Short mmCIF file of C-alpha atoms in Angstrom, two decimals:
data_model
loop_
_atom_site.label_atom_id
_atom_site.label_comp_id
_atom_site.label_asym_id
_atom_site.label_seq_id
_atom_site.Cartn_x
_atom_site.Cartn_y
_atom_site.Cartn_z
CA MET A 1 -5.37 13.47 -56.24
CA SER A 2 -1.69 13.85 -57.14
CA ILE A 3 1.15 13.06 -54.71
CA ALA A 4 1.91 16.81 -54.52
CA GLU A 5 -1.70 17.53 -53.53
CA LYS A 6 -1.64 14.73 -50.94
CA LYS A 7 1.59 16.13 -49.55
CA LYS A 8 0.00 19.57 -49.15
CA GLN A 9 -3.03 18.01 -47.46
CA TRP A 10 -0.74 16.07 -45.09
CA THR A 11 1.25 19.26 -44.32
CA ASP A 12 -1.85 21.35 -43.69
CA THR A 13 -3.54 18.78 -41.44
CA LYS A 14 -1.41 16.14 -39.71
CA VAL A 15 1.85 18.14 -39.67
CA ALA A 16 0.19 21.41 -38.66
CA LYS A 17 -1.61 19.73 -35.76
CA PHE A 18 1.59 17.99 -34.64
CA LEU A 19 3.60 21.23 -34.74
CA THR A 20 1.21 22.93 -32.29
CA ARG A 21 2.43 20.62 -29.52
CA SER A 22 5.91 19.73 -30.79
CA PRO A 23 7.67 22.44 -32.84
CA GLU A 24 10.63 21.65 -35.06
CA ARG A 25 14.21 22.42 -34.02
CA TYR A 26 14.60 25.22 -36.55
CA GLU A 27 12.22 27.44 -38.48
CA LYS A 28 14.17 26.61 -41.64
CA PHE A 29 16.62 23.72 -42.27
CA LEU A 30 19.60 24.53 -44.51
CA THR A 31 22.64 22.75 -45.92
CA THR A 32 26.11 24.23 -45.47
CA SER A 33 25.53 25.94 -48.84
CA ASN A 34 22.32 27.55 -47.53
CA LEU A 35 20.11 25.32 -49.66
CA GLU A 36 16.75 24.71 -48.01
CA ILE A 37 15.96 21.13 -46.95
CA GLU A 38 12.34 20.03 -47.25
CA ARG A 39 10.66 18.15 -44.43
CA VAL A 40 10.06 15.18 -46.70
CA PHE A 41 10.82 14.64 -50.37
CA THR A 42 8.31 13.02 -52.72
CA PRO A 43 8.34 12.11 -56.41
CA ASP A 44 7.20 14.71 -58.94
CA PHE A 45 5.63 11.96 -61.08
CA ASP A 46 3.00 9.27 -60.70
CA TYR A 47 4.57 6.65 -58.43
CA PRO A 48 2.59 3.37 -58.65
CA GLY A 49 1.56 2.13 -55.20
CA TYR A 50 2.89 5.22 -53.38
CA ASP A 51 0.04 5.33 -50.82
CA GLU A 52 0.14 1.57 -50.12
CA LYS A 53 3.93 1.23 -49.93
CA LEU A 54 5.21 4.60 -48.70
CA GLY A 55 2.66 7.20 -47.71
CA PHE A 56 3.83 10.06 -45.48
CA PRO A 57 5.65 10.12 -42.13
CA GLY A 58 3.28 9.59 -39.24
CA SER A 59 0.67 8.01 -41.53
CA TYR A 60 -0.21 4.43 -42.44
CA PRO A 61 1.72 2.27 -43.40
CA TYR A 62 4.46 4.23 -41.55
CA THR A 63 7.19 3.08 -43.94
CA ARG A 64 8.61 6.60 -43.83
CA GLY A 65 8.50 6.98 -40.04
CA VAL A 66 6.10 7.03 -37.11
CA GLN A 67 6.08 10.81 -36.48
CA PRO A 68 5.13 13.57 -38.95
CA THR A 69 8.32 15.53 -38.23
CA MET A 70 10.66 12.79 -36.95
CA TYR A 71 14.10 14.17 -36.02
CA ARG A 72 13.26 17.70 -37.21
CA GLY A 73 11.23 17.89 -34.00
CA ARG A 74 13.70 16.20 -31.69
CA PHE A 75 16.46 13.67 -32.07
CA TRP A 76 16.13 10.02 -31.15
CA THR A 77 16.75 9.21 -27.47
CA MET A 78 20.47 8.60 -26.96
CA ARG A 79 20.23 5.71 -24.54
CA GLN A 80 23.60 4.10 -23.68
CA TYR A 81 23.24 0.58 -22.25
CA ALA A 82 25.27 0.35 -19.04
CA GLY A 83 25.58 -1.48 -15.76
CA PHE A 84 28.29 -3.43 -13.97
CA GLY A 85 29.44 -4.37 -10.49
CA ASN A 86 27.17 -3.10 -7.75
CA ALA A 87 24.45 -0.47 -7.74
CA LYS A 88 26.78 2.32 -6.53
CA GLU A 89 29.28 1.81 -9.38
CA SER A 90 26.49 1.68 -11.96
CA ASN A 91 24.85 4.80 -10.50
CA GLU A 92 28.15 6.64 -10.98
CA ARG A 93 28.33 5.49 -14.63
CA TYR A 94 24.75 6.66 -15.28
CA LYS A 95 25.50 10.09 -13.84
CA TYR A 96 28.65 10.27 -15.97
CA LEU A 97 26.67 9.43 -19.12
CA LEU A 98 23.87 11.86 -18.31
CA GLY A 99 26.50 14.53 -17.75
CA ALA A 100 28.01 13.69 -21.15
CA GLY A 101 24.70 14.31 -22.90
CA GLN A 102 22.92 10.95 -22.79
CA THR A 103 19.16 11.50 -22.87
CA GLY A 104 17.85 8.21 -21.45
CA LEU A 105 19.02 5.38 -19.20
CA SER A 106 19.43 1.76 -20.29
CA ILE A 107 20.13 -0.75 -17.53
CA ALA A 108 22.23 -3.90 -17.94
CA PHE A 109 21.67 -6.54 -15.26
CA ASP A 110 24.05 -9.34 -14.31
CA LEU A 111 23.18 -12.94 -15.17
CA PRO A 112 22.00 -13.92 -11.67
CA THR A 113 19.52 -11.02 -11.70
CA GLN A 114 18.30 -12.00 -15.17
CA MET A 115 17.93 -15.65 -14.11
CA GLY A 116 16.15 -14.96 -10.81
CA TYR A 117 18.97 -15.76 -8.37
CA ASP A 118 20.21 -13.64 -5.49
CA SER A 119 23.93 -12.91 -5.23
CA ASP A 120 24.32 -15.40 -2.37
CA ALA A 121 22.86 -18.32 -4.37
CA ALA A 122 25.19 -21.15 -5.39
CA MET A 123 24.21 -20.61 -9.04
CA SER A 124 25.47 -17.01 -8.84
CA GLN A 125 29.04 -17.82 -7.87
CA GLY A 126 31.55 -16.08 -10.14
CA GLU A 127 28.88 -14.14 -12.08
CA VAL A 128 27.86 -11.39 -9.67
CA GLY A 129 28.15 -7.97 -11.29
CA LYS A 130 30.09 -9.30 -14.29
CA VAL A 131 27.91 -8.49 -17.32
CA GLY A 132 25.62 -6.01 -15.63
CA VAL A 133 24.62 -4.63 -12.26
CA ALA A 134 23.70 -7.03 -9.43
CA ILE A 135 20.21 -6.42 -8.02
CA ASP A 136 19.01 -8.45 -5.04
CA SER A 137 16.35 -6.26 -3.44
CA LEU A 138 14.68 -2.88 -3.43
CA ALA A 139 17.66 -1.58 -1.43
CA ASP A 140 19.92 -2.03 -4.48
CA VAL A 141 17.48 -0.20 -6.76
CA GLU A 142 17.32 2.68 -4.29
CA VAL A 143 21.10 3.06 -4.63
CA LEU A 144 21.01 2.49 -8.40
CA PHE A 145 18.80 5.54 -8.96
CA ASP A 146 20.06 7.70 -6.10
CA GLY A 147 20.13 11.32 -7.25
CA ILE A 148 18.43 10.50 -10.56
CA PRO A 149 14.87 11.93 -10.65
CA LEU A 150 12.66 9.26 -12.18
CA ASP A 151 10.07 11.78 -13.37
CA LYS A 152 12.76 13.43 -15.52
CA VAL A 153 14.41 10.43 -17.25
CA SER A 154 13.15 7.53 -19.32
CA THR A 155 14.63 4.18 -18.31
CA SER A 156 14.97 1.02 -20.37
CA MET A 157 15.64 -2.25 -18.57
CA THR A 158 17.04 -5.23 -20.47
CA VAL A 159 15.45 -7.99 -18.43
CA ASN A 160 12.99 -10.71 -19.35
CA SER A 161 12.22 -13.60 -16.98
CA THR A 162 12.38 -11.28 -13.96
CA ALA A 163 10.93 -8.23 -15.73
CA ALA A 164 7.84 -8.07 -13.51
CA ILE A 165 9.99 -7.99 -10.37
CA LEU A 166 12.33 -5.27 -11.65
CA LEU A 167 9.39 -3.17 -12.87
CA CYS A 168 7.82 -3.37 -9.41
CA MET A 169 11.11 -2.35 -7.79
CA TYR A 170 11.32 0.63 -10.16
CA ILE A 171 7.74 1.67 -9.30
CA ALA A 172 8.52 1.37 -5.58
CA VAL A 173 11.68 3.51 -5.86
CA ALA A 174 9.80 6.15 -7.85
CA GLU A 175 7.16 6.30 -5.12
CA LYS A 176 9.91 6.74 -2.52
CA GLN A 177 11.09 9.74 -4.60
CA GLY A 178 7.54 11.11 -4.54
CA VAL A 179 6.88 10.17 -8.18
CA SER A 180 3.64 8.29 -8.79
CA ALA A 181 3.54 5.31 -11.14
CA ASP A 182 1.52 7.22 -13.73
CA LYS A 183 4.37 9.73 -14.11
CA ILE A 184 7.26 7.34 -14.83
CA SER A 185 8.26 6.36 -18.35
CA GLY A 186 10.48 3.70 -19.82
CA THR A 187 10.58 0.17 -21.15
CA ILE A 188 11.09 -3.35 -19.87
CA GLN A 189 12.31 -5.81 -22.46
CA ASN A 190 9.99 -8.54 -21.12
CA ASP A 191 10.32 -10.59 -24.35
CA ILE A 192 10.59 -14.20 -23.26
CA LEU A 193 10.00 -15.88 -26.64
CA LYS A 194 13.32 -14.73 -28.10
CA GLU A 195 15.01 -16.10 -24.97
CA TYR A 196 13.80 -19.59 -25.86
CA MET A 197 15.09 -19.29 -29.42
CA ALA A 198 18.23 -17.14 -29.21
CA ARG A 199 19.48 -15.95 -25.83
CA GLY A 200 18.74 -18.41 -23.03
CA THR A 201 17.85 -16.34 -19.94
CA TYR A 202 14.49 -18.04 -19.43
CA ILE A 203 13.20 -19.55 -16.20
CA TYR A 204 9.60 -20.69 -16.50
CA PRO A 205 7.75 -22.61 -19.27
CA PRO A 206 6.16 -20.55 -22.10
CA LYS A 207 2.56 -20.63 -20.85
CA GLU A 208 3.44 -19.33 -17.40
CA SER A 209 5.87 -16.77 -18.81
CA MET A 210 3.16 -15.46 -21.12
CA ARG A 211 0.85 -15.09 -18.12
CA LEU A 212 3.36 -12.81 -16.39
CA ILE A 213 3.67 -10.75 -19.57
CA THR A 214 -0.07 -10.27 -20.03
CA ASP A 215 -0.43 -9.44 -16.32
CA ILE A 216 2.09 -6.63 -16.90
CA PHE A 217 0.11 -5.41 -19.94
CA ALA A 218 -3.12 -5.30 -17.90
CA TYR A 219 -1.59 -3.66 -14.81
CA CYS A 220 0.33 -0.97 -16.70
CA LYS A 221 -2.68 -0.06 -18.84
CA ASP A 222 -4.43 1.24 -15.72
CA ASN A 223 -1.53 2.16 -13.43
CA VAL A 224 1.64 2.90 -15.44
CA PRO A 225 0.26 4.31 -18.71
CA LYS A 226 3.53 5.86 -19.95
CA TRP A 227 5.46 2.60 -19.65
CA ASN A 228 6.34 0.45 -22.68
CA THR A 229 5.32 -2.94 -21.37
CA ILE A 230 7.43 -5.01 -23.73
CA SER A 231 10.32 -4.48 -26.12
CA ILE A 232 9.92 -7.26 -28.66
CA SER A 233 13.49 -8.01 -29.51
CA GLY A 234 15.08 -8.91 -32.80
CA TYR A 235 18.45 -7.76 -31.52
CA HIS A 236 19.40 -11.04 -29.86
CA ILE A 237 18.01 -13.06 -32.76
CA ARG A 238 20.46 -11.23 -35.03
CA GLU A 239 23.29 -11.58 -32.52
CA ALA A 240 22.69 -15.34 -32.51
CA GLY A 241 23.38 -15.38 -36.25
CA SER A 242 20.12 -14.74 -38.09
CA SER A 243 19.86 -12.84 -41.36
CA ALA A 244 18.15 -9.42 -41.58
CA VAL A 245 15.04 -11.09 -43.03
CA GLN A 246 14.91 -13.64 -40.21
CA GLU A 247 15.37 -10.89 -37.62
CA VAL A 248 12.29 -9.06 -38.93
CA ALA A 249 10.17 -12.18 -39.46
CA PHE A 250 10.88 -13.92 -36.15
CA THR A 251 10.51 -10.69 -34.15
CA LEU A 252 7.17 -9.80 -35.69
CA ALA A 253 5.95 -13.40 -35.32
CA ASP A 254 6.75 -13.08 -31.61
CA GLY A 255 4.82 -9.82 -31.61
CA ILE A 256 1.81 -11.60 -33.07
CA ALA A 257 2.03 -14.20 -30.29
CA TYR A 258 2.05 -11.52 -27.57
CA VAL A 259 -0.91 -9.70 -29.08
CA ASP A 260 -2.80 -13.00 -29.40
CA ALA A 261 -2.06 -13.88 -25.77
CA ALA A 262 -3.20 -10.48 -24.49
CA ILE A 263 -6.46 -10.63 -26.46
CA LYS A 264 -7.11 -14.16 -25.16
CA ALA A 265 -6.51 -12.82 -21.64
CA GLY A 266 -9.41 -10.41 -22.22
CA LEU A 267 -7.61 -7.21 -23.20
CA ASP A 268 -8.77 -5.00 -26.06
CA VAL A 269 -6.04 -4.58 -28.67
CA ASP A 270 -6.19 -0.79 -28.60
CA ASP A 271 -5.82 -0.78 -24.80
CA PHE A 272 -2.32 -2.27 -24.83
CA ALA A 273 -0.91 -2.13 -28.38
CA PRO A 274 0.14 1.56 -28.19
CA ARG A 275 2.66 0.61 -25.49
CA LEU A 276 4.29 -2.22 -27.45
CA ALA A 277 7.83 -1.40 -28.52
CA PHE A 278 10.49 -3.23 -30.53
CA PHE A 279 14.26 -3.62 -30.36
CA PHE A 280 16.39 -4.20 -33.45
CA ASN A 281 20.02 -4.71 -34.38
CA ALA A 282 21.93 -2.37 -36.69
CA HIS A 283 24.41 -4.48 -38.65
CA ASN A 284 27.12 -3.47 -41.12
CA ASN A 285 25.30 -3.60 -44.48
CA LEU A 286 24.09 -0.01 -44.38
CA LEU A 287 21.40 -0.03 -47.06
CA GLU A 288 20.02 -3.47 -46.18
CA GLU A 289 19.61 -2.32 -42.58
CA VAL A 290 17.78 0.85 -43.63
CA ALA A 291 15.47 -1.23 -45.81
CA LYS A 292 14.94 -3.71 -42.96
CA PHE A 293 13.64 -1.02 -40.61
CA ARG A 294 11.33 0.42 -43.27
CA ALA A 295 9.96 -3.03 -44.15
CA ALA A 296 9.38 -3.91 -40.49
CA ARG A 297 7.22 -0.80 -39.96
CA ARG A 298 5.13 -1.58 -43.03
CA ILE A 299 4.59 -5.24 -42.10
CA TRP A 300 3.62 -4.47 -38.50
CA ALA A 301 1.15 -1.79 -39.57
CA LYS A 302 -0.58 -4.32 -41.83
CA ILE A 303 -0.57 -7.00 -39.11
CA MET A 304 -2.15 -4.71 -36.54
CA LYS A 305 -4.71 -3.18 -38.89
CA GLU A 306 -5.74 -6.19 -40.94
CA ARG A 307 -5.12 -9.16 -38.63
CA PHE A 308 -6.05 -7.67 -35.26
CA GLY A 309 -8.37 -4.85 -36.30
CA ALA A 310 -6.47 -2.19 -34.35
CA LYS A 311 -8.11 1.17 -34.92
CA LEU A 312 -5.79 3.58 -33.11
CA GLU A 313 -2.88 4.92 -35.12
CA LYS A 314 -0.52 4.29 -32.20
CA SER A 315 -1.55 0.64 -32.18
CA GLN A 316 -0.39 0.30 -35.79
CA MET A 317 2.98 2.03 -35.32
CA LEU A 318 6.16 0.04 -34.91
CA ARG A 319 8.29 2.10 -32.52
CA PHE A 320 11.75 0.70 -31.93
CA HIS A 321 15.03 1.02 -30.10
CA THR A 322 18.23 0.09 -31.92
CA GLN A 323 21.55 -1.17 -30.67
CA THR A 324 24.58 -1.40 -32.91
CA ALA A 325 25.72 -4.97 -33.59
CA GLY A 326 27.88 -6.42 -30.86
CA CYS A 327 28.51 -9.49 -32.98
CA THR A 328 30.34 -7.37 -35.57
CA LEU A 329 32.88 -6.01 -33.08
CA THR A 330 36.37 -7.49 -33.28
CA ALA A 331 39.03 -8.02 -30.62
CA GLN A 332 41.60 -7.45 -33.37
CA GLN A 333 42.33 -3.77 -34.09
CA PRO A 334 39.49 -2.65 -31.78
CA ASP A 335 39.66 0.98 -32.98
CA ASN A 336 38.17 -0.27 -36.25
CA ASN A 337 34.98 -0.85 -34.26
CA ILE A 338 34.49 2.93 -34.07
CA MET A 339 33.98 2.98 -37.86
CA ARG A 340 31.69 -0.04 -37.77
CA VAL A 341 29.54 1.59 -35.10
CA THR A 342 29.38 4.83 -37.11
CA ILE A 343 28.02 2.95 -40.15
CA GLN A 344 25.51 1.16 -37.95
CA THR A 345 24.48 4.45 -36.33
CA LEU A 346 23.76 5.90 -39.76
CA ALA A 347 21.68 2.82 -40.62
CA ALA A 348 19.56 3.24 -37.49
CA VAL A 349 19.04 6.97 -38.02
CA LEU A 350 18.34 6.72 -41.75
CA GLY A 351 15.96 3.87 -40.89
CA GLY A 352 14.00 6.01 -38.41
CA THR A 353 14.81 4.61 -34.96
CA GLN A 354 13.22 6.11 -31.83
CA SER A 355 16.21 5.49 -29.56
CA LEU A 356 19.74 4.21 -29.99
CA HIS A 357 22.61 2.61 -28.08
CA THR A 358 26.04 2.69 -29.71
CA ASN A 359 28.49 -0.04 -28.70
CA SER A 360 31.98 0.84 -27.54
CA ARG A 361 35.19 -0.05 -29.34
CA ASP A 362 36.47 -2.40 -26.60
CA GLU A 363 33.33 -4.49 -26.01
CA ALA A 364 34.74 -7.52 -27.82
CA LEU A 365 37.31 -7.59 -25.02
CA ALA A 366 35.56 -6.39 -21.85
CA LEU A 367 32.94 -4.04 -20.46
CA PRO A 368 33.64 -0.58 -21.89
CA THR A 369 35.82 1.99 -20.18
CA GLU A 370 34.59 5.56 -19.65
CA ASP A 371 36.74 6.79 -22.55
CA SER A 372 35.29 4.17 -24.88
CA VAL A 373 31.70 4.79 -23.87
CA ARG A 374 32.18 8.54 -24.38
CA ILE A 375 33.40 7.94 -27.97
CA ALA A 376 30.34 5.74 -28.56
CA LEU A 377 28.00 8.45 -27.31
CA ARG A 378 29.86 11.14 -29.26
CA THR A 379 29.29 9.05 -32.41
CA GLN A 380 25.54 9.57 -32.01
CA GLN A 381 26.00 13.24 -31.25
CA VAL A 382 28.17 13.87 -34.32
CA VAL A 383 25.63 12.10 -36.54
CA ALA A 384 22.79 14.10 -34.95
CA TYR A 385 24.33 17.56 -34.94
CA GLU A 386 26.87 17.54 -37.78
CA SER A 387 25.94 15.08 -40.54
CA GLY A 388 22.65 16.59 -41.72
CA VAL A 389 21.00 13.18 -42.14
CA ALA A 390 18.41 14.03 -39.49
CA ASP A 391 17.21 17.20 -41.22
CA SER A 392 14.91 15.49 -43.74
CA ILE A 393 12.66 12.50 -43.11
CA ASP A 394 13.44 9.14 -44.77
CA PRO A 395 16.01 10.70 -47.12
CA LEU A 396 16.77 7.42 -48.93
CA ALA A 397 13.15 6.92 -50.03
CA GLY A 398 12.81 6.62 -53.79
CA SER A 399 16.24 5.06 -54.26
CA PHE A 400 15.72 2.20 -56.72
CA PHE A 401 18.01 0.02 -54.62
CA VAL A 402 16.53 0.88 -51.19
CA GLU A 403 12.92 0.52 -52.34
CA SER A 404 13.73 -2.80 -54.01
CA LEU A 405 15.46 -4.06 -50.86
CA THR A 406 12.52 -2.91 -48.71
CA ASP A 407 10.08 -4.82 -50.94
CA GLN A 408 12.26 -7.94 -51.02
CA ILE A 409 12.73 -8.01 -47.24
CA GLU A 410 9.00 -7.52 -46.73
CA LYS A 411 8.14 -10.37 -49.12
CA ALA A 412 10.66 -12.79 -47.58
CA ALA A 413 9.59 -11.89 -44.02
CA TRP A 414 5.91 -12.50 -44.86
CA GLU A 415 6.86 -15.95 -46.18
CA TYR A 416 8.48 -16.80 -42.84
CA ILE A 417 5.52 -15.43 -40.86
CA GLU A 418 3.14 -17.56 -42.93
CA LYS A 419 5.32 -20.65 -42.27
CA ILE A 420 5.24 -19.94 -38.53
CA ASP A 421 1.45 -19.48 -38.67
CA LYS A 422 1.12 -22.90 -40.32
CA LEU A 423 3.25 -24.42 -37.54
CA GLY A 424 0.75 -23.11 -34.98
CA GLY A 425 2.32 -19.74 -34.19
CA ALA A 426 5.58 -18.58 -32.65
CA VAL A 427 5.29 -20.49 -29.36
CA GLU A 428 4.56 -23.82 -31.06
CA ALA A 429 7.25 -23.22 -33.71
CA ILE A 430 9.84 -22.48 -31.00
CA SER A 431 8.79 -25.64 -29.12
CA ASN A 432 9.53 -27.58 -32.30
CA GLY A 433 12.85 -25.82 -32.82
CA PHE A 434 11.95 -24.18 -36.15
CA GLN A 435 13.39 -20.71 -35.53
CA GLN A 436 16.39 -22.13 -33.67
CA LYS A 437 17.31 -24.33 -36.64
CA GLU A 438 16.93 -21.46 -39.11
CA ILE A 439 19.17 -19.21 -36.99
CA GLN A 440 21.78 -21.96 -36.57
CA ASP A 441 21.92 -22.56 -40.31
CA SER A 442 22.28 -18.84 -41.01
CA ALA A 443 25.03 -18.43 -38.40
CA TYR A 444 26.93 -21.42 -39.79
CA ALA A 445 26.76 -20.08 -43.36
CA TYR A 446 28.00 -16.64 -42.21
CA GLN A 447 30.95 -18.08 -40.29
CA LYS A 448 31.86 -20.42 -43.15
CA ALA A 449 31.92 -17.45 -45.56
CA ILE A 450 34.38 -15.64 -43.25
CA GLU A 451 36.63 -18.67 -42.95
CA LYS A 452 36.66 -19.16 -46.72
CA ASN A 453 37.44 -15.43 -47.23
CA GLU A 454 34.22 -14.99 -49.17
CA LEU A 455 33.25 -12.39 -46.58
CA ILE A 456 36.00 -9.97 -45.53
CA ILE A 457 36.25 -8.73 -41.95
CA VAL A 458 38.92 -6.03 -41.79
CA GLY A 459 41.64 -6.94 -39.32
CA VAL A 460 40.41 -10.52 -38.97
CA ASN A 461 40.82 -12.31 -42.30
CA LYS A 462 42.37 -9.42 -44.25
CA PHE A 463 44.51 -6.37 -43.44
CA THR A 464 45.81 -8.04 -40.29
CA ILE A 465 48.68 -6.71 -38.16
CA SER A 466 50.74 -7.93 -35.22
CA GLU A 467 49.26 -6.44 -32.05
CA PRO A 468 50.36 -6.31 -28.40
CA PRO A 469 47.93 -7.61 -25.74
CA PRO A 470 45.23 -5.02 -24.89
CA THR A 471 45.69 -2.87 -21.79
CA GLY A 472 43.50 -0.62 -19.65
CA LEU A 473 40.41 -2.83 -19.84
CA LEU A 474 37.63 -2.57 -17.27
CA LYS A 475 37.58 -5.61 -14.97
CA VAL A 476 34.99 -6.54 -12.34
CA THR A 477 36.77 -8.20 -9.42
CA GLY A 478 35.57 -10.85 -6.98
CA GLU A 479 35.34 -8.15 -4.32
CA VAL A 480 32.03 -7.08 -5.89
CA GLU A 481 30.48 -10.47 -5.13
CA THR A 482 31.80 -10.47 -1.55
CA ASN A 483 30.43 -6.99 -0.86
CA GLN A 484 27.10 -7.75 -2.54
CA LYS A 485 26.58 -10.81 -0.35
CA LYS A 486 27.40 -8.78 2.75
CA ALA A 487 24.93 -6.03 1.77
CA LEU A 488 22.24 -8.64 1.08
CA ALA A 489 22.75 -10.20 4.51
CA GLU A 490 22.33 -6.76 6.10
CA VAL A 491 19.04 -6.19 4.24
CA LYS A 492 17.71 -9.56 5.38
CA ALA A 493 18.73 -8.83 8.98
CA LYS A 494 17.00 -5.42 9.06
CA ARG A 495 13.75 -6.18 7.23
CA ASP A 496 10.48 -7.37 8.80
CA GLY A 497 10.78 -11.13 8.31
CA ALA A 498 7.13 -11.81 9.14
CA ALA A 499 5.96 -9.26 6.54
CA VAL A 500 8.21 -10.85 3.91
CA LYS A 501 6.93 -14.34 4.73
CA ALA A 502 3.30 -13.18 4.54
CA ALA A 503 3.82 -11.36 1.21
CA LEU A 504 5.50 -14.39 -0.38
CA ALA A 505 2.71 -16.69 0.89
CA LYS A 506 0.06 -14.43 -0.70
CA LEU A 507 2.06 -14.40 -3.94
CA GLU A 508 2.22 -18.21 -3.97
CA VAL A 509 -1.54 -18.51 -3.55
CA ALA A 510 -2.12 -16.02 -6.38
CA ALA A 511 0.35 -17.82 -8.66
CA LYS A 512 -1.67 -21.01 -8.21
CA GLY A 513 -4.83 -19.12 -9.21
CA THR A 514 -5.65 -16.59 -11.92
CA ASP A 515 -5.35 -13.19 -10.21
CA ASN A 516 -3.06 -10.54 -11.67
CA LEU A 517 0.31 -11.08 -10.01
CA ILE A 518 1.79 -7.57 -10.33
CA PRO A 519 0.11 -5.97 -7.27
CA LEU A 520 1.33 -8.86 -5.12
CA ILE A 521 4.89 -8.67 -6.50
CA LEU A 522 4.84 -4.93 -5.75
CA GLU A 523 3.69 -5.65 -2.19
CA ALA A 524 6.52 -8.17 -1.75
CA VAL A 525 9.32 -5.90 -3.05
CA LYS A 526 8.15 -3.05 -0.81
CA VAL A 527 8.84 -5.17 2.29
CA TYR A 528 12.26 -6.07 0.80
CA ALA A 529 11.54 -9.60 -0.35
CA THR A 530 14.45 -10.38 -2.62
CA LEU A 531 14.38 -10.98 -6.33
CA GLY A 532 15.51 -14.58 -5.77
CA GLU A 533 12.83 -15.24 -3.17
CA ILE A 534 10.08 -14.01 -5.47
CA ALA A 535 11.47 -15.96 -8.44
CA ASP A 536 11.66 -19.07 -6.23
CA VAL A 537 7.95 -18.78 -5.48
CA PHE A 538 7.24 -18.88 -9.20
CA ARG A 539 9.75 -21.69 -9.77
CA GLY A 540 7.90 -23.72 -7.17
CA VAL A 541 4.48 -23.12 -8.74
CA PHE A 542 5.29 -22.83 -12.46
CA GLY A 543 8.29 -25.16 -12.76
CA LYS A 544 11.32 -24.57 -14.99
CA HIS A 545 11.55 -24.64 -18.78
CA GLN A 546 13.58 -27.39 -20.44
CA GLU A 547 15.33 -26.33 -23.64
CA THR A 548 14.34 -27.79 -26.99
CA VAL A 549 17.52 -29.36 -28.38
CA VAL A 550 17.98 -28.72 -32.11
CA LEU A 551 20.58 -30.58 -34.14
#
């Protein structure tokens, strides 16, 4: 059968079925010259390996996208990452962004929340509300989502060690709104392995952390079916200095480890794999980034089908969120960051992302102002509505350069995955410092190239100007910490202390055994046990992870 015949078959079957439940935005897509744009373009000649390497959108190996119509049906979710100060301030920012056209929430938590400390803990001093919103108890989450109907929005939460606690708080708030757990949708990052190798917000040792993750998989399968139970993150690996190849390889190796752990915990791969999601970085090299996303989909499809025997199509699909590269933003000439983010936005869209956060121009200096975050969101909207790149699926397919890059990234990523397999898998390789050393070496080489002017960063090592100090930056004051501590004290004074004590005691017993911990965490948050109190129970039972030092 020719490619043209296969395309017709795909259109008449998979596309036709998909269109019955999800119509495209327009009956006919046209350029500004009224030239018709096809849904997907294919070669008019025999293309060796077309089925194995490319196929069609929404079909194995998903190189060309995970949906048959992609953005012709609807655009990616425009999900701006935000959170600072206390829950009330962050709630106001979310409402502002939703009013400006954002289509999904993405929550940033402060470091104490990510590390399992309440705002009144000694370890939290000076960090409360600084890089994200401070969350101590269910009371804060009630304020955070006040006036935001949780059955109408999808929420992503960038949290890992304390992901189970925040998920339970979200479920509890939804129930208070009259929304049952099976109606809410969103994602928790919940990817602890990349914390050990690249980011550092871990608490417990790997084995115990993996138990919490697989408990979430099992609980959500039956109770929160629309929730993405993990967002396996290459973003922070790239931010730490990895190459594009390393980002793909180390992320997918982590994915293999999570699937392995879930299967060993007794779960069937097709019961949880459809809710796995990924999170990637969009860097400056436009065509390499597009190729990276295409290669990642193809590799993951093969892993799930051939290694784990996944039978469901959704189990084989790599669905991913993208954030533009924070590490590329410069404090010098910050308006230049608008252009960088535009290039990175194009990379994510041309690469087929499912959702996108665009960084703001001033984020190398501070948390973004409302003006800056609006420009960042408008960047996505201009690309979506004005550029035309979303009107045809995988428009760069068939480019000699892009296909070559896709193949090369795939080959190099497989080589890394095979090395990690030989080291005993991602967890063992991280324990030995393999990925950490590779990332360090890559970061050092990148920085050395900048300092030797072999790599030009506009406004940094070329085209520099004399600039006045920046003004009008957003600053989180110490008053936030003072007020947060006061609010926490009020919650503790009003709650039923005996109920809290009993819930934490039950949780401790369960942590020492093998029962699924999520129902007991949910019980504890509903009686206003704090995030720090719950994390302390686990610290007492599981212990704390000690970092592998790599020189």
